[in-house]
Coordinates of C-alpha atoms in Angstrom, one line a residue:
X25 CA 23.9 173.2 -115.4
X26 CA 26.8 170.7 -115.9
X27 CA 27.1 167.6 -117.9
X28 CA 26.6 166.2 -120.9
X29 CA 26.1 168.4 -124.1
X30 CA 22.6 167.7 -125.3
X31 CA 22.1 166.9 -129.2
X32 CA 18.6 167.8 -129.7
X33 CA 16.7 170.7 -131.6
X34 CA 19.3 170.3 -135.0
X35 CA 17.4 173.2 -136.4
X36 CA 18.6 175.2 -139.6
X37 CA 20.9 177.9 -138.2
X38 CA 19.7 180.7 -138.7
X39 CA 15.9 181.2 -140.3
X40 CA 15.2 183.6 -142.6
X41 CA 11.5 183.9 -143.8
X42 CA 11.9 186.9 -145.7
X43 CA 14.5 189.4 -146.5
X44 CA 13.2 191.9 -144.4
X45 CA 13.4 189.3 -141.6
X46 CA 15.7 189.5 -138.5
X47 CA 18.1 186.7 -138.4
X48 CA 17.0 184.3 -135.5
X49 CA 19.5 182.7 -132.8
X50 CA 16.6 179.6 -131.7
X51 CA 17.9 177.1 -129.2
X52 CA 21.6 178.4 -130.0
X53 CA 23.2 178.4 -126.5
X54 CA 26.2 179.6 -124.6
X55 CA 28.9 177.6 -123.0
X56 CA 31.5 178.6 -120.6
X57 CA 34.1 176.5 -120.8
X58 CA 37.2 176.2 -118.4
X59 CA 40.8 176.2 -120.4
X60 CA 43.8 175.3 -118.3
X61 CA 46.2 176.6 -120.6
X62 CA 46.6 179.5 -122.9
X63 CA 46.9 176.3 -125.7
X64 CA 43.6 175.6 -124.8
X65 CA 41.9 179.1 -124.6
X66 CA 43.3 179.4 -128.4
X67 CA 42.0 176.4 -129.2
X68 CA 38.7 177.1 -128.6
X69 CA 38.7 181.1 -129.8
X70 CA 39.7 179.1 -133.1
X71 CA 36.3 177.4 -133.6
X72 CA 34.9 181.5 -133.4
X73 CA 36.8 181.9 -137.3
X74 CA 34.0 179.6 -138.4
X75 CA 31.3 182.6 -137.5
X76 CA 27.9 180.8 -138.8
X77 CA 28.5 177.6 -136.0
X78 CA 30.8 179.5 -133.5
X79 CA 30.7 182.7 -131.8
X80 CA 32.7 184.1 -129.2
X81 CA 31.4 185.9 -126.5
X82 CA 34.2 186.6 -123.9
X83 CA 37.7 184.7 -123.0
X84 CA 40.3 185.1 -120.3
X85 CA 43.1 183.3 -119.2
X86 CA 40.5 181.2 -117.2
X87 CA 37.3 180.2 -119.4
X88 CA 35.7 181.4 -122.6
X89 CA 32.5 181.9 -123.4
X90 CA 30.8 180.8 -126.9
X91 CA 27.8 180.9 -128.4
X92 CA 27.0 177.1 -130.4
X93 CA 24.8 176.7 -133.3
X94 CA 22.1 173.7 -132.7
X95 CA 23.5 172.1 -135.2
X96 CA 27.2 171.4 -133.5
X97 CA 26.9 170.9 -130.2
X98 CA 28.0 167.1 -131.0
X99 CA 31.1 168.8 -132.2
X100 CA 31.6 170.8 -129.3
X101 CA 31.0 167.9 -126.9
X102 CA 33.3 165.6 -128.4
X103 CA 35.9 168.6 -127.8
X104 CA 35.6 169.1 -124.5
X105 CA 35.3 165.8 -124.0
X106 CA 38.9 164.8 -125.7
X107 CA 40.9 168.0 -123.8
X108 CA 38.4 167.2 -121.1
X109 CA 37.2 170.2 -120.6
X110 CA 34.9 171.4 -117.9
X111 CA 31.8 173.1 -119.4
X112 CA 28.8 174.7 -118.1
X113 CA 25.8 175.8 -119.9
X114 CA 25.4 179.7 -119.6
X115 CA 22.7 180.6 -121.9
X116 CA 20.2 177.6 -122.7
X117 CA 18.4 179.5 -126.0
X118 CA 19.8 182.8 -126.9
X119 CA 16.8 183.5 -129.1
X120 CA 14.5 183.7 -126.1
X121 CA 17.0 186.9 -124.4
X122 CA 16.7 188.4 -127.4
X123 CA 13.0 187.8 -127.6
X124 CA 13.1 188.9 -124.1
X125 CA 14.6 192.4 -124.6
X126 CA 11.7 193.4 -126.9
X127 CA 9.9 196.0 -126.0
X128 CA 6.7 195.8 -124.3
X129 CA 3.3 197.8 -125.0
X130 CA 4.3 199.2 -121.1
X131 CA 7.2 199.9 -122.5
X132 CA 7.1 201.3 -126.1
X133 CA 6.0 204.7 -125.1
X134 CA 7.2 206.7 -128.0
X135 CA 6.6 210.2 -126.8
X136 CA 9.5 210.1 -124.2
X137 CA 13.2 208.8 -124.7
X138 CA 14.0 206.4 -121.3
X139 CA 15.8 203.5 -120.1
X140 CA 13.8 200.7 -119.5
X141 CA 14.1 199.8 -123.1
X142 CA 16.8 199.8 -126.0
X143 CA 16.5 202.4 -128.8
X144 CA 17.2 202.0 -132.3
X145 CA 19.6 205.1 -133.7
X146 CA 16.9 207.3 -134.7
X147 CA 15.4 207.3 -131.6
X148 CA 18.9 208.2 -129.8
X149 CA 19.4 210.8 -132.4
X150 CA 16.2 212.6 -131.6
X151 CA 17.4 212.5 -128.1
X152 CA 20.0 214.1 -128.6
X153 CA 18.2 217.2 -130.7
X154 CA 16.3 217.5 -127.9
X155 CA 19.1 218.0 -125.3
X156 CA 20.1 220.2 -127.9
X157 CA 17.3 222.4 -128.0
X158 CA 16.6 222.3 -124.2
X159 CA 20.3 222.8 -123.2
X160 CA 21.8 225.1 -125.9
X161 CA 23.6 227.2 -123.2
X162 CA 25.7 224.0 -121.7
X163 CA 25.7 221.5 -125.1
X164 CA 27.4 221.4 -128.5
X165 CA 26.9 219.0 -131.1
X166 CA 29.9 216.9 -131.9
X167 CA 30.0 215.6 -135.7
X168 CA 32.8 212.9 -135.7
X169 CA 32.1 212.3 -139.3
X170 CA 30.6 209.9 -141.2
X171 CA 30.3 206.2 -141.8
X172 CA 30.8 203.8 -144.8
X173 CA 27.1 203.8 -145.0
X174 CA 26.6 207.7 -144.9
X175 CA 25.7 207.9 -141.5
X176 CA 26.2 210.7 -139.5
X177 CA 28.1 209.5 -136.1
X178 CA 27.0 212.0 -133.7
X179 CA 27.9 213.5 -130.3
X180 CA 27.7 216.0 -127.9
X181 CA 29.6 218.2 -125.7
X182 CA 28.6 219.4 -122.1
X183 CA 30.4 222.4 -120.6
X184 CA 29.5 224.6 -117.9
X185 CA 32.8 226.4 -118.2
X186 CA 35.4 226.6 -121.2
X187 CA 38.7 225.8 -119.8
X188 CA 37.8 222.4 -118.0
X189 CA 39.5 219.7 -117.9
X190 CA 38.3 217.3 -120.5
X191 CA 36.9 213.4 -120.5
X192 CA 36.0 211.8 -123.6
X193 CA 33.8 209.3 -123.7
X194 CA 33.5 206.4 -126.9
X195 CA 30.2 203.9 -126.4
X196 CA 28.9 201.3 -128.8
X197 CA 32.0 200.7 -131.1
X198 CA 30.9 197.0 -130.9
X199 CA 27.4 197.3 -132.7
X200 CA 26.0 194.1 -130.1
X201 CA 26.6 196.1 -126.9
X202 CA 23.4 197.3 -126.5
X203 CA 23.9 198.6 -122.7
X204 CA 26.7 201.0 -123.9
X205 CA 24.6 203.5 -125.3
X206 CA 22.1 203.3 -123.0
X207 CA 24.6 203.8 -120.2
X208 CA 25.6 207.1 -122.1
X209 CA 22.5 208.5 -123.1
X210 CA 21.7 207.9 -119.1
X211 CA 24.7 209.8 -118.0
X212 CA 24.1 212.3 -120.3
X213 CA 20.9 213.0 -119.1
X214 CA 22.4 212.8 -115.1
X215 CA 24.9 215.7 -116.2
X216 CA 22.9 217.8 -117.4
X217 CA 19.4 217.4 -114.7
X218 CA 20.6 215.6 -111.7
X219 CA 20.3 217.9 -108.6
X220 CA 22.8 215.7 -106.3
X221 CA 26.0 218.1 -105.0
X222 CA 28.5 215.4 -106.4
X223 CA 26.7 214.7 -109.9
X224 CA 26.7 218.9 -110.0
X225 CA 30.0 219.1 -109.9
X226 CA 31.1 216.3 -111.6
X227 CA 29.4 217.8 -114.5
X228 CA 30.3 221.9 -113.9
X229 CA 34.1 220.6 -113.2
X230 CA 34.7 218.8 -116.5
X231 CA 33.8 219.4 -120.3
X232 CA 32.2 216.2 -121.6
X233 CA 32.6 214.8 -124.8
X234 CA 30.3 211.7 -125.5
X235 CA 29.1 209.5 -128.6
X236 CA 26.7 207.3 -127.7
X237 CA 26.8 204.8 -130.8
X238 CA 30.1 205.4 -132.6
X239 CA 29.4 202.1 -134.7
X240 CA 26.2 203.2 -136.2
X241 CA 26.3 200.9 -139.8
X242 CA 26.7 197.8 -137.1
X243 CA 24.3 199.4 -134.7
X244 CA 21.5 199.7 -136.9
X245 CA 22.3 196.2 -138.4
X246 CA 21.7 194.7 -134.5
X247 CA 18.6 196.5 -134.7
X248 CA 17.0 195.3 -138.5
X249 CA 18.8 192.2 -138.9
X250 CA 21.2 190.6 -136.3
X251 CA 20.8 191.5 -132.6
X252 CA 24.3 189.6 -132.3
X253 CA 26.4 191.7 -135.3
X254 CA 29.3 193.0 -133.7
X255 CA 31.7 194.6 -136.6
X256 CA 31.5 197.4 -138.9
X257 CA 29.8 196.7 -142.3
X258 CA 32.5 198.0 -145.1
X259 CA 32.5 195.3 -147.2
X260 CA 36.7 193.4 -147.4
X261 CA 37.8 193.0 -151.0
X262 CA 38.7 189.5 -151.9
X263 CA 36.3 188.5 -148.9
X264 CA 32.3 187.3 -148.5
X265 CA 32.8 188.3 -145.2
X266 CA 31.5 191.6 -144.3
X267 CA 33.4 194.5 -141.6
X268 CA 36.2 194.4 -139.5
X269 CA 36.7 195.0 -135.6
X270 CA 36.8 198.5 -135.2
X271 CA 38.3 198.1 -131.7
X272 CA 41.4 196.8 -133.5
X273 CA 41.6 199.3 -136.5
X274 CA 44.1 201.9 -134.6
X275 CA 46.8 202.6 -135.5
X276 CA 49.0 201.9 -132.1
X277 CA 50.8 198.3 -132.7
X278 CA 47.9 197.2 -135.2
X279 CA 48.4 193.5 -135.6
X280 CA 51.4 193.2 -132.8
X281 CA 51.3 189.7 -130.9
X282 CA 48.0 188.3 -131.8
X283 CA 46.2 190.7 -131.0
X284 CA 43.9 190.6 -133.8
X285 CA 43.5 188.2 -136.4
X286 CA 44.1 189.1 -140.3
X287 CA 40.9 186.5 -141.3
X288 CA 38.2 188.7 -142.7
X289 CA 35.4 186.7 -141.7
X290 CA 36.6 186.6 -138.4
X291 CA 35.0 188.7 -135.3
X292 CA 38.6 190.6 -134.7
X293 CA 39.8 191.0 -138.4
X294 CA 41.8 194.0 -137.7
X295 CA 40.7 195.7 -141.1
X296 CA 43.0 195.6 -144.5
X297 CA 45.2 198.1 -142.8
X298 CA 45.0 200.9 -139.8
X299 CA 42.6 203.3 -139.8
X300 CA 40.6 201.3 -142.9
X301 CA 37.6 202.1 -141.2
X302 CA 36.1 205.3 -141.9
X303 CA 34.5 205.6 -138.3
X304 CA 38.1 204.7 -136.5
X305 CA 39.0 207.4 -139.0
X306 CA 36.8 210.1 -137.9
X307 CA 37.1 209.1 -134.2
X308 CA 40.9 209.4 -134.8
X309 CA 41.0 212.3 -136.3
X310 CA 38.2 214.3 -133.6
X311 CA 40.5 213.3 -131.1
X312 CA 43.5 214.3 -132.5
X313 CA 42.4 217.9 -133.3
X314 CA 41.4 218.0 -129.2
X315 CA 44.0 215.9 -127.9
X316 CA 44.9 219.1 -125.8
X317 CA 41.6 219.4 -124.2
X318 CA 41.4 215.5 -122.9
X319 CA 42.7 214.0 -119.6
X320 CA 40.6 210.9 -119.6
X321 CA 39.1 208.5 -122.0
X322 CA 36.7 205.7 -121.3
X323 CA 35.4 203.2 -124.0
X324 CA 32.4 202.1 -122.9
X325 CA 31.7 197.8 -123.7
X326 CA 30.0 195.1 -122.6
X327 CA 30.6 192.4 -121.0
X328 CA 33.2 191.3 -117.8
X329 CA 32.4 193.7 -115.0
X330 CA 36.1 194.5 -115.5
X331 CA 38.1 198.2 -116.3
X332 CA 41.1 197.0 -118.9
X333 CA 43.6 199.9 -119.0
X334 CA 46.8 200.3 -121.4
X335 CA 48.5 197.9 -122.5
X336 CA 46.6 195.5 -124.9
X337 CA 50.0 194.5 -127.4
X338 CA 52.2 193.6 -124.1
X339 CA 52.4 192.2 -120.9
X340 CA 54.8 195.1 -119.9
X341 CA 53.2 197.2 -117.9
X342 CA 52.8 201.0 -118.3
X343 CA 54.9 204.1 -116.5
X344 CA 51.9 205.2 -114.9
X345 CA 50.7 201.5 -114.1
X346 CA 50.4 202.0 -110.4
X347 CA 48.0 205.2 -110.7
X348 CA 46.2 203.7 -113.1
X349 CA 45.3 200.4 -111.3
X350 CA 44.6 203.1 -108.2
X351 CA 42.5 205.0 -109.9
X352 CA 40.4 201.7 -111.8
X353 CA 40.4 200.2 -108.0
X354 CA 38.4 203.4 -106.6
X355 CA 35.8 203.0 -109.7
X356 CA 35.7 199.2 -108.2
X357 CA 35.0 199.8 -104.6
X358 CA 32.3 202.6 -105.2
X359 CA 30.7 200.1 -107.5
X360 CA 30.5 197.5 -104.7
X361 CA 29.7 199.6 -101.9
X362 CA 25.8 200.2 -103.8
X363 CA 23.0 198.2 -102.6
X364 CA 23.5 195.8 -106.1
X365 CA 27.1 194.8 -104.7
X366 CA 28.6 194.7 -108.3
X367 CA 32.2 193.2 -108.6
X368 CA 34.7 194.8 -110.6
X369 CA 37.8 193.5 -111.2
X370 CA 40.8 195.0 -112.8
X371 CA 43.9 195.1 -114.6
X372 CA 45.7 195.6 -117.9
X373 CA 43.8 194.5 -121.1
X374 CA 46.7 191.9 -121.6
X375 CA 47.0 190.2 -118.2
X376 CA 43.2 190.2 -117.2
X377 CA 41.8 189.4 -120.7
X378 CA 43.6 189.0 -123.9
X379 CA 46.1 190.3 -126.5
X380 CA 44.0 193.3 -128.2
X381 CA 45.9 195.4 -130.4
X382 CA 44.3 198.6 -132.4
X383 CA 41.9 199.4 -129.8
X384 CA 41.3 203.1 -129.5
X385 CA 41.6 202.7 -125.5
X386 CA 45.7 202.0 -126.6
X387 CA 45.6 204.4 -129.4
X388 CA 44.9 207.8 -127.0
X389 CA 47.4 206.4 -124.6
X390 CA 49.9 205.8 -126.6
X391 CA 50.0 208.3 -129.8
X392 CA 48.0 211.4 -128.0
X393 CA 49.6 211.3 -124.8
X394 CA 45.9 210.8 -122.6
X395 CA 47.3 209.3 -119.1
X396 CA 44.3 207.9 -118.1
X397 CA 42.6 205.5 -120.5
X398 CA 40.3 202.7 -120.0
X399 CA 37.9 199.9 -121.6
X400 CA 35.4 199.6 -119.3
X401 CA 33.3 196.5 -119.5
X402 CA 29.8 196.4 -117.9
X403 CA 27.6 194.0 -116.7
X404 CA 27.0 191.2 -116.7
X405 CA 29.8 188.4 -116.2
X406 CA 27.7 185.8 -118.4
X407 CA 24.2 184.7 -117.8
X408 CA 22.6 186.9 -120.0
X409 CA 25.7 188.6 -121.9
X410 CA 25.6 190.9 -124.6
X411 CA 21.7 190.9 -124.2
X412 CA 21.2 192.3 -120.7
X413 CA 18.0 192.4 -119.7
X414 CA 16.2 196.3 -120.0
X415 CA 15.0 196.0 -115.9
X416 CA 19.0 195.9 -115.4
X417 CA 19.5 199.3 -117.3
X418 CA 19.2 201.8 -114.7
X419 CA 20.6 199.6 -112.0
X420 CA 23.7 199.6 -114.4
X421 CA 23.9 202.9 -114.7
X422 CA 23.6 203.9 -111.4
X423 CA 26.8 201.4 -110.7
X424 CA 28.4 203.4 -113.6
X425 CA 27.4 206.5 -112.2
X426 CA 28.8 205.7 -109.5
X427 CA 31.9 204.4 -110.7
X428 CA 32.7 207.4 -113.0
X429 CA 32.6 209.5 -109.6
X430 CA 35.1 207.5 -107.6
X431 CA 37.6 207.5 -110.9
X432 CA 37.6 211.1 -111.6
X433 CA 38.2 212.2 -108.1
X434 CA 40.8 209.3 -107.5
X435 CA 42.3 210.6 -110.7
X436 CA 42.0 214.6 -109.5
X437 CA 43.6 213.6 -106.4
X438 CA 46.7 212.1 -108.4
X439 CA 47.1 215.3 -110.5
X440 CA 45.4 213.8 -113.8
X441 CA 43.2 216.7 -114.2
X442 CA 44.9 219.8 -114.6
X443 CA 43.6 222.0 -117.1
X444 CA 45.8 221.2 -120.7
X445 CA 45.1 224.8 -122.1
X446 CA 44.3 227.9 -121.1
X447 CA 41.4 230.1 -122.7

């Protein structure tokens, strides 16, 4: 709906009744708001720096979305209303999707790992010891190393045949983006029991190397305290403010031309310095030590319905531009051509979205020498956001699923996946 922003429900932001309580988001909503100018866009990503009021979801050179604590939606009003700003309400009360995406006693079956419900990283760990034990002729476990916390971050490796070409695959670096992991621990799954011809040989043809939650201090935080937590949780000396963005913590133009902010408390703090993050780290230096192996690397977010490839720091575009917009387009049009009719749109991270530098997506592009390279951002394009709803899971991962095919053959067919080594 459009109009007038309504002051009402001035509840206390965020309501804790106890410390083992999950922060609450009630009656916060979620405006988009269209900004003519990239003045304007900045403008309103500046209100995000003040992260207890403000909270941005998504911003482009056309609108941005931000979530608006109860409490300031005068404030926000009388914004828009000065610039004249044209605003729509995307979200009415962001508690009630979260409240939403609980499970359900149909739902909470706890004898069998599935997708009509997110897990908590215990029960995606367990998962994964079980495709372990039931695939140990195909699968590998993958320790990246370990987070600030002590947490193991955890993978695995599927390959039919040593010598394939390889794809790696990073999920749930942002700790909010729930459908990430899920979309991997699906995919997984399709490798390794789907009896379709295509799905076959997409997983017999390629060595696989996924981490479903690569975040897992933040992820577990979204689980037992704040669904909408998006950063890592190393504490910043000097700071109150908790984490940096770990998709900005790589060393590959870290802190180049705004595309990250040096504010601690801020939702893209970029870290105290490259690689400060010990999960950046240890994804940095897995990759590195298989660098020769790799062909393709996809970094799994949420949301836009949009594929961001190389680069984030510039609006120059890349050698390879051409193949790589050819190659995002064929994930695109196999994507739409599915009974769900799910747009994706395209481009380089700095022309579609925003400046981002530090991501790891620019990082194995740049400073490993991986051709094909791509941020892919799922569903949805704003109505429910970061907190998709669990009906939309496997629908989403079928798109993906999809998607994934249609890239890797595109990117076969332009002589991307040669092997790199030979055994």
């Amino acid at each position: 709906m459009r109009g007038e922003l309504i002051c009402g429900f001035l509840s206390i932001f965020l309501v804790v009744a106890s410390a083992s309580s999950k922060l609450r988001y009630d009656n916060f909503k979620v405006f988009k708001i269209k900004t003519k100018n990239t003045q304007q866009r900045q403008m309103i990503e500046k209100l995000a720096e003040n992260t207890k009021n403000f909270n941005l979801w998504h911003s482009d050179d056309k609108e941005v979305h931000i979530m608006v604590n109860p409490e300031k939606l005068i404030y926000l009003q009388n914004i828009t209303r000065s610039y004249r700003l044209p605003f729509e309400v995307m979200v009415s009360n962001v508690q009630s999707l979260i409240d939403a995406e609980e499970p359900t006693r149909t739902t909470d079956d706890s004898s069998s790992f599935g997708w009509t419900r997110y897990y908590p990283l215990s029960a995606i760990e367990t998962y994964l010891d079980q495709v372990l034990t039931e695939f140990p002729a195909v699968t590998t476990h993958i320790d990246i190393g370990t987070s600030y916390e002590g947490r193991k971050i955890r993978g695995i490796k599927i390959s039919y045949k040593e010598g394939n070409p390889g794809i790696f695959i990073e999920s749930n670096i942002h700790a909010r983006e729930w459908i990430t992991s899920a979309t991997a621990t699906w995919f997984i799954n399709q490798l390794l029991t789907s009896e379709d011809a295509n799905v076959r040989s997409l997983a017999e043809s390629y060595d696989w190397y996924i981490v479903p939650v690569l975040n897992v201090d933040g992820f577990v935080y979204t689980h037992e305290t704040d669904r909408m937590w998006r950063k890592t949780r190393q504490p910043v000396e000097g700071s109150p403010c908790i984490g940096a963005d770990p998709n900005r913590n790589s060393d590959s133009h870290w802190m180049e031309n705004g595309g990250a902010s040096d504010n601690p408390c801020s939702e893209t703090f970029a870290g105290t310095h490259p690689f400060s993050e010990p999960e950046i780290k240890a994804l940095a230096d897995y990759i590195a030590s298989i660098k020769d192996r790799l062909n393709i690397m996809l970094a799994f977010h949420s949301y836009s319905q949009v594929l961001l490839s190389p680069y984030g720091h510039t609006s120059e575009l890349a050698d390879n531009h051409d193949d790589l917009m050819a190659v995002a387009k064929a994930y695109s049009d196999a994507v739409k051509e599915l009974p769900y009719g799910t747009e994706y749109t395209y481009g380089t991270s700095a022309t579609s979205m925003y400046y981002t530098s530090g991501s790891t997506r620019d990082w194995v592009y740049n400073e490993q020498g991986i051709r094909i390279s791509y941020t892919i951002e799922f569903r949805d394009t704003g109505r429910y956001g970061f907190i998709l709803p669990p009906i939309q899971i496997i629908p989403h991962c079928e798109d993906t699923l999809a998607g994934i095919l249609a890239l890797v053959n595109k990117a076969k067919e332009l002589n991307y996946l040669e092997p790199k080594y030979s055994i």
